[in-house]
JSON list of C-alpha atoms and ligand atoms in Angstrom, two decimals:
[
{"chain": "Y", "resi": 14, "resn": "MET", "atom": "CA", "xyz": [-79.63, 109.45, 105.85]},
{"chain": "Y", "resi": 15, "resn": "THR", "atom": "CA", "xyz": [-82.66, 110.04, 103.64]},
{"chain": "Y", "resi": 16, "resn": "ARG", "atom": "CA", "xyz": [-86.15, 109.53, 104.97]},
{"chain": "Y", "resi": 17, "resn": "ARG", "atom": "CA", "xyz": [-86.58, 106.57, 102.66]},
{"chain": "Y", "resi": 18, "resn": "ALA", "atom": "CA", "xyz": [-83.33, 104.95, 103.83]},
{"chain": "Y", "resi": 19, "resn": "PHE", "atom": "CA", "xyz": [-84.30, 105.58, 107.44]},
{"chain": "Y", "resi": 20, "resn": "LEU", "atom": "CA", "xyz": [-87.68, 103.92, 107.03]},
{"chain": "Y", "resi": 21, "resn": "TRP", "atom": "CA", "xyz": [-86.12, 100.98, 105.23]},
{"chain": "Y", "resi": 22, "resn": "THR", "atom": "CA", "xyz": [-83.48, 100.53, 107.93]},
{"chain": "Y", "resi": 23, "resn": "ALA", "atom": "CA", "xyz": [-86.08, 100.80, 110.71]},
{"chain": "Y", "resi": 24, "resn": "ALA", "atom": "CA", "xyz": [-88.25, 98.19, 108.98]},
{"chain": "Y", "resi": 25, "resn": "ALA", "atom": "CA", "xyz": [-85.29, 95.89, 108.48]},
{"chain": "Y", "resi": 26, "resn": "ILE", "atom": "CA", "xyz": [-84.25, 96.17, 112.13]},
{"chain": "Y", "resi": 27, "resn": "ARG", "atom": "CA", "xyz": [-87.82, 95.59, 113.29]},
{"chain": "Y", "resi": 28, "resn": "SER", "atom": "CA", "xyz": [-88.40, 92.52, 111.14]},
{"chain": "Y", "resi": 29, "resn": "GLY", "atom": "CA", "xyz": [-84.96, 91.23, 112.03]},
{"chain": "Y", "resi": 30, "resn": "ALA", "atom": "CA", "xyz": [-85.56, 91.60, 115.75]},
{"chain": "Y", "resi": 31, "resn": "GLN", "atom": "CA", "xyz": [-89.00, 90.03, 115.54]},
{"chain": "Y", "resi": 32, "resn": "GLY", "atom": "CA", "xyz": [-87.84, 87.20, 113.34]},
{"chain": "Y", "resi": 33, "resn": "ARG", "atom": "CA", "xyz": [-84.96, 85.95, 115.44]},
{"chain": "Y", "resi": 34, "resn": "LEU", "atom": "CA", "xyz": [-85.50, 82.80, 117.39]},
{"chain": "Y", "resi": 35, "resn": "PRO", "atom": "CA", "xyz": [-83.22, 81.59, 120.21]},
{"chain": "Y", "resi": 36, "resn": "VAL", "atom": "CA", "xyz": [-82.69, 77.82, 120.18]},
{"chain": "Y", "resi": 37, "resn": "PRO", "atom": "CA", "xyz": [-81.06, 76.18, 123.22]},
{"chain": "Y", "resi": 38, "resn": "ILE", "atom": "CA", "xyz": [-78.33, 73.68, 122.36]},
{"chain": "Y", "resi": 39, "resn": "HIS", "atom": "CA", "xyz": [-76.66, 71.62, 125.07]},
{"chain": "Y", "resi": 40, "resn": "ARG", "atom": "CA", "xyz": [-73.32, 70.31, 123.89]},
{"chain": "Y", "resi": 41, "resn": "VAL", "atom": "CA", "xyz": [-71.94, 67.14, 125.41]},
{"chain": "Y", "resi": 42, "resn": "MET", "atom": "CA", "xyz": [-68.43, 65.98, 124.57]},
{"chain": "Y", "resi": 43, "resn": "ASP", "atom": "CA", "xyz": [-68.32, 62.20, 124.94]},
{"chain": "Y", "resi": 44, "resn": "ALA", "atom": "CA", "xyz": [-65.72, 61.57, 127.64]},
{"chain": "Y", "resi": 45, "resn": "ARG", "atom": "CA", "xyz": [-64.95, 58.18, 126.03]},
{"chain": "Y", "resi": 46, "resn": "ALA", "atom": "CA", "xyz": [-64.30, 59.53, 122.54]},
{"chain": "Y", "resi": 47, "resn": "HIS", "atom": "CA", "xyz": [-60.81, 59.30, 121.06]},
{"chain": "Y", "resi": 48, "resn": "CYS", "atom": "CA", "xyz": [-60.61, 62.22, 118.66]},
{"chain": "Y", "resi": 49, "resn": "THR", "atom": "CA", "xyz": [-57.33, 63.51, 117.29]},
{"chain": "Y", "resi": 50, "resn": "PRO", "atom": "CA", "xyz": [-56.32, 67.13, 117.99]},
{"chain": "Y", "resi": 51, "resn": "GLU", "atom": "CA", "xyz": [-56.74, 67.79, 114.26]},
{"chain": "Y", "resi": 52, "resn": "GLN", "atom": "CA", "xyz": [-60.34, 66.48, 114.26]},
{"chain": "Y", "resi": 53, "resn": "LEU", "atom": "CA", "xyz": [-61.18, 68.61, 117.29]},
{"chain": "Y", "resi": 54, "resn": "ARG", "atom": "CA", "xyz": [-59.52, 71.66, 115.80]},
{"chain": "Y", "resi": 55, "resn": "HIS", "atom": "CA", "xyz": [-61.33, 71.23, 112.46]},
{"chain": "Y", "resi": 56, "resn": "PHE", "atom": "CA", "xyz": [-64.67, 70.87, 114.21]},
{"chain": "Y", "resi": 57, "resn": "TRP", "atom": "CA", "xyz": [-64.32, 73.84, 116.56]},
{"chain": "Y", "resi": 58, "resn": "SER", "atom": "CA", "xyz": [-62.62, 76.21, 114.15]},
{"chain": "Y", "resi": 59, "resn": "SER", "atom": "CA", "xyz": [-64.58, 75.41, 111.00]},
{"chain": "Y", "resi": 60, "resn": "ILE", "atom": "CA", "xyz": [-67.61, 73.08, 111.13]},
{"chain": "Y", "resi": 61, "resn": "TRP", "atom": "CA", "xyz": [-69.30, 74.40, 114.26]},
{"chain": "Y", "resi": 62, "resn": "PRO", "atom": "CA", "xyz": [-68.77, 78.14, 113.51]},
{"chain": "Y", "resi": 63, "resn": "GLU", "atom": "CA", "xyz": [-70.18, 77.56, 110.02]},
{"chain": "Y", "resi": 64, "resn": "ALA", "atom": "CA", "xyz": [-73.30, 75.92, 111.50]},
{"chain": "Y", "resi": 65, "resn": "VAL", "atom": "CA", "xyz": [-73.77, 78.84, 113.92]},
{"chain": "Y", "resi": 66, "resn": "ARG", "atom": "CA", "xyz": [-73.37, 81.30, 111.04]},
{"chain": "Y", "resi": 67, "resn": "ASP", "atom": "CA", "xyz": [-75.79, 79.46, 108.74]},
{"chain": "Y", "resi": 68, "resn": "PHE", "atom": "CA", "xyz": [-78.51, 79.37, 111.39]},
{"chain": "Y", "resi": 69, "resn": "SER", "atom": "CA", "xyz": [-77.86, 82.98, 112.35]},
{"chain": "Y", "resi": 70, "resn": "GLN", "atom": "CA", "xyz": [-78.26, 84.08, 108.73]},
{"chain": "Y", "resi": 71, "resn": "GLY", "atom": "CA", "xyz": [-81.72, 82.49, 108.87]},
{"chain": "Y", "resi": 72, "resn": "GLY", "atom": "CA", "xyz": [-82.67, 84.30, 112.09]},
{"chain": "Y", "resi": 73, "resn": "ILE", "atom": "CA", "xyz": [-81.95, 81.40, 114.44]},
{"chain": "Y", "resi": 74, "resn": "GLU", "atom": "CA", "xyz": [-79.60, 82.02, 117.36]},
{"chain": "Y", "resi": 75, "resn": "LEU", "atom": "CA", "xyz": [-78.02, 78.87, 118.76]},
{"chain": "Y", "resi": 76, "resn": "GLN", "atom": "CA", "xyz": [-77.64, 79.45, 122.50]},
{"chain": "Y", "resi": 77, "resn": "THR", "atom": "CA", "xyz": [-75.18, 76.91, 123.76]},
{"chain": "Y", "resi": 78, "resn": "THR", "atom": "CA", "xyz": [-74.40, 75.36, 127.10]},
{"chain": "Y", "resi": 79, "resn": "ASP", "atom": "CA", "xyz": [-71.77, 72.69, 127.71]},
{"chain": "Y", "resi": 80, "resn": "GLY", "atom": "CA", "xyz": [-71.85, 69.81, 130.12]},
{"chain": "Y", "resi": 81, "resn": "PRO", "atom": "CA", "xyz": [-70.11, 66.53, 130.88]},
{"chain": "Y", "resi": 82, "resn": "GLY", "atom": "CA", "xyz": [-71.38, 63.24, 129.53]},
{"chain": "Y", "resi": 83, "resn": "GLU", "atom": "CA", "xyz": [-70.53, 60.08, 127.71]},
{"chain": "Y", "resi": 84, "resn": "VAL", "atom": "CA", "xyz": [-71.76, 57.43, 125.33]},
{"chain": "Y", "resi": 85, "resn": "ARG", "atom": "CA", "xyz": [-71.71, 54.00, 126.93]},
{"chain": "Y", "resi": 86, "resn": "ARG", "atom": "CA", "xyz": [-71.80, 51.21, 124.42]},
{"chain": "Y", "resi": 87, "resn": "SER", "atom": "CA", "xyz": [-73.59, 48.42, 126.20]},
{"chain": "Y", "resi": 88, "resn": "ALA", "atom": "CA", "xyz": [-73.30, 44.75, 125.36]},
{"chain": "Y", "resi": 89, "resn": "GLY", "atom": "CA", "xyz": [-76.97, 44.75, 124.41]},
{"chain": "Y", "resi": 90, "resn": "ASP", "atom": "CA", "xyz": [-78.58, 46.85, 121.71]},
{"chain": "Y", "resi": 91, "resn": "ASN", "atom": "CA", "xyz": [-79.18, 50.18, 123.34]},
{"chain": "Y", "resi": 92, "resn": "PRO", "atom": "CA", "xyz": [-76.36, 52.60, 123.98]},
{"chain": "Y", "resi": 93, "resn": "ILE", "atom": "CA", "xyz": [-76.59, 54.55, 127.23]},
{"chain": "Y", "resi": 94, "resn": "LEU", "atom": "CA", "xyz": [-76.25, 58.31, 126.90]},
{"chain": "Y", "resi": 95, "resn": "VAL", "atom": "CA", "xyz": [-75.14, 60.18, 129.98]},
{"chain": "Y", "resi": 96, "resn": "GLY", "atom": "CA", "xyz": [-75.46, 63.95, 130.34]},
{"chain": "Y", "resi": 97, "resn": "LEU", "atom": "CA", "xyz": [-78.52, 64.68, 128.18]},
{"chain": "Y", "resi": 98, "resn": "ARG", "atom": "CA", "xyz": [-80.83, 67.50, 129.25]},
{"chain": "Y", "resi": 99, "resn": "ARG", "atom": "CA", "xyz": [-84.57, 67.74, 128.82]},
{"chain": "Y", "resi": 100, "resn": "GLY", "atom": "CA", "xyz": [-86.35, 70.56, 127.01]},
{"chain": "Y", "resi": 101, "resn": "VAL", "atom": "CA", "xyz": [-83.32, 71.54, 124.93]},
{"chain": "Y", "resi": 102, "resn": "ILE", "atom": "CA", "xyz": [-81.55, 70.07, 121.90]},
{"chain": "Y", "resi": 103, "resn": "ASN", "atom": "CA", "xyz": [-78.63, 67.91, 122.95]},
{"chain": "Y", "resi": 104, "resn": "LEU", "atom": "CA", "xyz": [-75.63, 67.81, 120.64]},
{"chain": "Y", "resi": 105, "resn": "VAL", "atom": "CA", "xyz": [-73.43, 64.85, 121.52]},
{"chain": "Y", "resi": 106, "resn": "LEU", "atom": "CA", "xyz": [-69.92, 64.89, 120.05]},
{"chain": "Y", "resi": 107, "resn": "THR", "atom": "CA", "xyz": [-68.17, 61.57, 119.75]},
{"chain": "Y", "resi": 108, "resn": "ASP", "atom": "CA", "xyz": [-65.68, 59.67, 117.59]},
{"chain": "Y", "resi": 109, "resn": "GLN", "atom": "CA", "xyz": [-67.93, 56.92, 116.27]},
{"chain": "Y", "resi": 110, "resn": "LEU", "atom": "CA", "xyz": [-71.69, 56.47, 116.42]},
{"chain": "Y", "resi": 111, "resn": "PRO", "atom": "CA", "xyz": [-72.72, 53.41, 118.44]},
{"chain": "Y", "resi": 112, "resn": "LEU", "atom": "CA", "xyz": [-73.35, 50.36, 116.28]},
{"chain": "Y", "resi": 113, "resn": "TYR", "atom": "CA", "xyz": [-77.02, 50.70, 117.18]},
{"chain": "Y", "resi": 114, "resn": "TRP", "atom": "CA", "xyz": [-77.24, 53.62, 114.71]},
{"chain": "Y", "resi": 115, "resn": "ASP", "atom": "CA", "xyz": [-74.11, 53.27, 112.65]},
{"chain": "Y", "resi": 116, "resn": "ASN", "atom": "CA", "xyz": [-74.42, 49.71, 111.28]},
{"chain": "Y", "resi": 117, "resn": "SER", "atom": "CA", "xyz": [-70.72, 49.95, 110.39]},
{"chain": "Y", "resi": 118, "resn": "LEU", "atom": "CA", "xyz": [-71.51, 52.63, 107.80]},
{"chain": "Y", "resi": 119, "resn": "ALA", "atom": "CA", "xyz": [-69.18, 55.26, 109.32]},
{"chain": "Y", "resi": 120, "resn": "LEU", "atom": "CA", "xyz": [-72.03, 57.78, 109.46]},
{"chain": "Y", "resi": 121, "resn": "ALA", "atom": "CA", "xyz": [-71.28, 61.40, 110.28]},
{"chain": "Y", "resi": 122, "resn": "GLY", "atom": "CA", "xyz": [-74.34, 61.86, 112.45]},
{"chain": "Y", "resi": 123, "resn": "THR", "atom": "CA", "xyz": [-77.73, 60.73, 113.64]},
{"chain": "Y", "resi": 124, "resn": "THR", "atom": "CA", "xyz": [-80.68, 62.42, 115.31]},
{"chain": "Y", "resi": 125, "resn": "THR", "atom": "CA", "xyz": [-83.43, 60.97, 117.42]},
{"chain": "Y", "resi": 126, "resn": "LEU", "atom": "CA", "xyz": [-85.70, 61.40, 120.42]},
{"chain": "Y", "resi": 127, "resn": "TRP", "atom": "CA", "xyz": [-83.88, 59.38, 123.10]},
{"chain": "Y", "resi": 128, "resn": "ASP", "atom": "CA", "xyz": [-85.70, 58.77, 126.40]},
{"chain": "Y", "resi": 129, "resn": "GLY", "atom": "CA", "xyz": [-87.72, 61.90, 125.66]},
{"chain": "Y", "resi": 130, "resn": "ASN", "atom": "CA", "xyz": [-84.61, 64.00, 124.98]},
{"chain": "Y", "resi": 131, "resn": "ALA", "atom": "CA", "xyz": [-83.96, 65.55, 121.58]},
{"chain": "Y", "resi": 132, "resn": "MET", "atom": "CA", "xyz": [-80.49, 64.41, 120.59]},
{"chain": "Y", "resi": 133, "resn": "SER", "atom": "CA", "xyz": [-78.18, 64.88, 117.63]},
{"chain": "Y", "resi": 134, "resn": "MET", "atom": "CA", "xyz": [-74.96, 62.90, 117.71]},
{"chain": "Y", "resi": 135, "resn": "ILE", "atom": "CA", "xyz": [-71.99, 63.87, 115.57]},
{"chain": "Y", "resi": 136, "resn": "ALA", "atom": "CA", "xyz": [-69.04, 61.59, 114.79]},
{"chain": "Y", "resi": 137, "resn": "LEU", "atom": "CA", "xyz": [-66.23, 64.11, 114.53]},
{"chain": "Y", "resi": 138, "resn": "PRO", "atom": "CA", "xyz": [-63.92, 62.11, 112.21]},
{"chain": "Y", "resi": 139, "resn": "TYR", "atom": "CA", "xyz": [-66.66, 61.95, 109.55]},
{"chain": "Y", "resi": 140, "resn": "ALA", "atom": "CA", "xyz": [-68.27, 65.38, 110.08]},
{"chain": "Y", "resi": 141, "resn": "HIS", "atom": "CA", "xyz": [-67.82, 68.04, 107.40]},
{"chain": "Y", "resi": 142, "resn": "GLY", "atom": "CA", "xyz": [-68.86, 71.55, 106.45]},
{"chain": "Y", "resi": 143, "resn": "ASN", "atom": "CA", "xyz": [-70.94, 72.71, 103.49]},
{"chain": "Y", "resi": 144, "resn": "GLN", "atom": "CA", "xyz": [-69.75, 70.99, 100.32]},
{"chain": "Y", "resi": 145, "resn": "VAL", "atom": "CA", "xyz": [-72.44, 70.68, 97.64]},
{"chain": "Y", "resi": 146, "resn": "PRO", "atom": "CA", "xyz": [-75.80, 72.50, 97.72]},
{"chain": "Y", "resi": 147, "resn": "PHE", "atom": "CA", "xyz": [-78.79, 70.16, 98.18]},
{"chain": "Y", "resi": 148, "resn": "LEU", "atom": "CA", "xyz": [-76.48, 67.14, 98.48]},
{"chain": "Y", "resi": 149, "resn": "SER", "atom": "CA", "xyz": [-73.78, 67.58, 101.07]},
{"chain": "Y", "resi": 150, "resn": "VAL", "atom": "CA", "xyz": [-74.27, 70.25, 103.70]},
{"chain": "Y", "resi": 151, "resn": "ASN", "atom": "CA", "xyz": [-72.78, 71.01, 107.12]},
{"chain": "Y", "resi": 152, "resn": "THR", "atom": "CA", "xyz": [-73.22, 67.91, 109.31]},
{"chain": "Y", "resi": 153, "resn": "CYS", "atom": "CA", "xyz": [-74.35, 69.90, 112.36]},
{"chain": "Y", "resi": 154, "resn": "VAL", "atom": "CA", "xyz": [-76.88, 71.92, 110.36]},
{"chain": "Y", "resi": 155, "resn": "HIS", "atom": "CA", "xyz": [-78.22, 68.73, 108.78]},
{"chain": "Y", "resi": 156, "resn": "GLU", "atom": "CA", "xyz": [-78.66, 66.89, 112.08]},
{"chain": "Y", "resi": 157, "resn": "LEU", "atom": "CA", "xyz": [-80.08, 69.86, 114.00]},
{"chain": "Y", "resi": 158, "resn": "LEU", "atom": "CA", "xyz": [-82.61, 70.43, 111.21]},
{"chain": "Y", "resi": 159, "resn": "HIS", "atom": "CA", "xyz": [-83.93, 66.89, 111.79]},
{"chain": "Y", "resi": 160, "resn": "VAL", "atom": "CA", "xyz": [-84.89, 68.16, 115.25]},
{"chain": "Y", "resi": 161, "resn": "LEU", "atom": "CA", "xyz": [-86.12, 71.62, 114.25]},
{"chain": "Y", "resi": 162, "resn": "LEU", "atom": "CA", "xyz": [-88.22, 70.26, 111.36]},
{"chain": "Y", "resi": 163, "resn": "GLN", "atom": "CA", "xyz": [-89.68, 67.78, 113.88]},
{"chain": "Y", "resi": 164, "resn": "ASP", "atom": "CA", "xyz": [-88.60, 64.58, 112.16]},
{"chain": "Y", "resi": 165, "resn": "ILE", "atom": "CA", "xyz": [-87.71, 63.22, 115.61]},
{"chain": "Y", "resi": 166, "resn": "PHE", "atom": "CA", "xyz": [-91.38, 63.02, 116.57]},
{"chain": "Y", "resi": 167, "resn": "VAL", "atom": "CA", "xyz": [-92.13, 60.51, 113.81]},
{"chain": "Y", "resi": 168, "resn": "SER", "atom": "CA", "xyz": [-91.27, 57.03, 114.98]},
{"chain": "Y", "resi": 169, "resn": "ARG", "atom": "CA", "xyz": [-89.96, 54.50, 112.53]},
{"chain": "Y", "resi": 170, "resn": "PRO", "atom": "CA", "xyz": [-90.37, 56.28, 109.20]},
{"chain": "Y", "resi": 171, "resn": "GLN", "atom": "CA", "xyz": [-90.62, 54.09, 106.12]},
{"chain": "Y", "resi": 172, "resn": "TRP", "atom": "CA", "xyz": [-87.73, 54.07, 103.67]},
{"chain": "Y", "resi": 173, "resn": "TYR", "atom": "CA", "xyz": [-89.49, 56.37, 101.18]},
{"chain": "Y", "resi": 174, "resn": "GLN", "atom": "CA", "xyz": [-90.27, 58.83, 103.98]},
{"chain": "Y", "resi": 175, "resn": "SER", "atom": "CA", "xyz": [-86.64, 58.69, 105.13]},
{"chain": "Y", "resi": 176, "resn": "ASP", "atom": "CA", "xyz": [-85.39, 59.60, 101.67]},
{"chain": "Y", "resi": 177, "resn": "GLY", "atom": "CA", "xyz": [-87.85, 62.50, 101.49]},
{"chain": "Y", "resi": 178, "resn": "ARG", "atom": "CA", "xyz": [-86.69, 63.76, 104.87]},
{"chain": "Y", "resi": 179, "resn": "GLU", "atom": "CA", "xyz": [-83.05, 63.70, 103.86]},
{"chain": "Y", "resi": 180, "resn": "PHE", "atom": "CA", "xyz": [-83.77, 65.76, 100.77]},
{"chain": "Y", "resi": 181, "resn": "ARG", "atom": "CA", "xyz": [-86.01, 68.15, 102.68]},
{"chain": "Y", "resi": 182, "resn": "VAL", "atom": "CA", "xyz": [-83.37, 68.71, 105.37]},
{"chain": "Y", "resi": 183, "resn": "ASP", "atom": "CA", "xyz": [-80.62, 69.31, 102.80]},
{"chain": "Y", "resi": 184, "resn": "SER", "atom": "CA", "xyz": [-82.89, 71.72, 100.89]},
{"chain": "Y", "resi": 185, "resn": "TYR", "atom": "CA", "xyz": [-83.60, 73.78, 104.01]},
{"chain": "Y", "resi": 186, "resn": "ALA", "atom": "CA", "xyz": [-79.91, 73.68, 104.94]},
{"chain": "Y", "resi": 187, "resn": "THR", "atom": "CA", "xyz": [-79.04, 74.98, 101.48]},
{"chain": "Y", "resi": 188, "resn": "GLY", "atom": "CA", "xyz": [-81.62, 77.74, 101.90]},
{"chain": "Y", "resi": 189, "resn": "LEU", "atom": "CA", "xyz": [-79.88, 78.83, 105.12]},
{"chain": "Y", "resi": 190, "resn": "TRP", "atom": "CA", "xyz": [-76.42, 78.55, 103.61]},
{"chain": "Y", "resi": 191, "resn": "LEU", "atom": "CA", "xyz": [-76.93, 80.28, 100.25]},
{"chain": "Y", "resi": 192, "resn": "PHE", "atom": "CA", "xyz": [-80.12, 82.30, 100.53]},
{"chain": "Y", "resi": 193, "resn": "HIS", "atom": "CA", "xyz": [-80.21, 83.11, 104.27]},
{"chain": "Y", "resi": 194, "resn": "ASP", "atom": "CA", "xyz": [-83.79, 81.91, 104.32]},
{"chain": "Y", "resi": 195, "resn": "GLY", "atom": "CA", "xyz": [-84.95, 80.61, 107.69]},
{"chain": "Y", "resi": 196, "resn": "ALA", "atom": "CA", "xyz": [-88.60, 81.68, 107.92]},
{"chain": "Y", "resi": 197, "resn": "ALA", "atom": "CA", "xyz": [-90.12, 78.21, 107.57]},
{"chain": "Y", "resi": 198, "resn": "ILE", "atom": "CA", "xyz": [-87.47, 76.68, 109.85]},
{"chain": "Y", "resi": 199, "resn": "ARG", "atom": "CA", "xyz": [-88.15, 79.28, 112.56]},
{"chain": "Y", "resi": 200, "resn": "GLU", "atom": "CA", "xyz": [-91.86, 78.47, 112.48]},
{"chain": "Y", "resi": 201, "resn": "SER", "atom": "CA", "xyz": [-91.24, 74.74, 112.79]},
{"chain": "Y", "resi": 202, "resn": "ALA", "atom": "CA", "xyz": [-88.48, 75.25, 115.36]},
{"chain": "Y", "resi": 203, "resn": "GLN", "atom": "CA", "xyz": [-90.82, 77.24, 117.61]},
{"chain": "Y", "resi": 204, "resn": "ALA", "atom": "CA", "xyz": [-93.39, 74.43, 117.45]},
{"chain": "Y", "resi": 205, "resn": "CYS", "atom": "CA", "xyz": [-90.62, 71.91, 118.10]},
{"chain": "Y", "resi": 206, "resn": "LEU", "atom": "CA", "xyz": [-89.36, 73.75, 121.20]},
{"chain": "Y", "resi": 207, "resn": "ASP", "atom": "CA", "xyz": [-92.92, 73.98, 122.50]},
{"chain": "Y", "resi": 208, "resn": "ARG", "atom": "CA", "xyz": [-93.28, 70.21, 122.14]},
{"chain": "Y", "resi": 209, "resn": "LEU", "atom": "CA", "xyz": [-89.96, 69.62, 123.90]},
{"chain": "Y", "resi": 210, "resn": "ARG", "atom": "CA", "xyz": [-91.01, 71.88, 126.78]},
{"chain": "Y", "resi": 211, "resn": "PRO", "atom": "CA", "xyz": [-94.57, 70.75, 127.47]},
{"chain": "Y", "resi": 212, "resn": "ALA", "atom": "CA", "xyz": [-94.65, 72.14, 131.01]},
{"chain": "Y", "resi": 213, "resn": "VAL", "atom": "CA", "xyz": [-93.49, 75.57, 129.88]},
{"chain": "Y", "resi": 214, "resn": "ALA", "atom": "CA", "xyz": [-95.82, 75.57, 126.88]},
{"chain": "Y", "resi": 215, "resn": "ALA", "atom": "CA", "xyz": [-98.81, 74.69, 129.06]},
{"chain": "Y", "resi": 216, "resn": "ARG", "atom": "CA", "xyz": [-98.13, 77.61, 131.39]},
{"chain": "Y", "resi": 217, "resn": "THR", "atom": "CA", "xyz": [-97.84, 80.28, 128.69]},
{"chain": "P", "resi": 22, "resn": "ZN", "atom": "ZN1", "xyz": [-80.32, 62.93, 107.86]}
]
């Protein structure tokens, strides 16, 4: 190895090590969901690994835990989510979003701050991988970016803000997917994790 190549490699390793950000994801499979084996297989063998790879290419390591839980659709408006954890990003996997979010639109996912817990919910039958840059990206990447870019902390965005957020999220997702660019996401994600873990942030 030449001196120049050595220095370049050392710099690349250093910046890579410094730039990587671990992000805790707690996955909850809705015990009440009725997903087909094919939907489960497609999600676990294709959609989820692609999301992990896209984030990793941008220097973001998804560190996952799994736990039991369920989505209880109550007679009233608010669904009840069992199994969410505080201070991490919850990823709830189900078959159909509760009507509260879905409005019969057969949405692939939604993301919100629910009882103080960051939560992305994915409807497996409608979830998909990367399809069209800037327009149709991996469902998990899209929803998790709503958390990492801190959209969840804005309550009740107006319609024009919502549209802007969708485009922004898909642009950042495309940057991860095609250009392996995660610098701005990492910065926002660090701030997001600090906000989700106020007790930890206050101590450090
Ligand atoms: Zn969205």
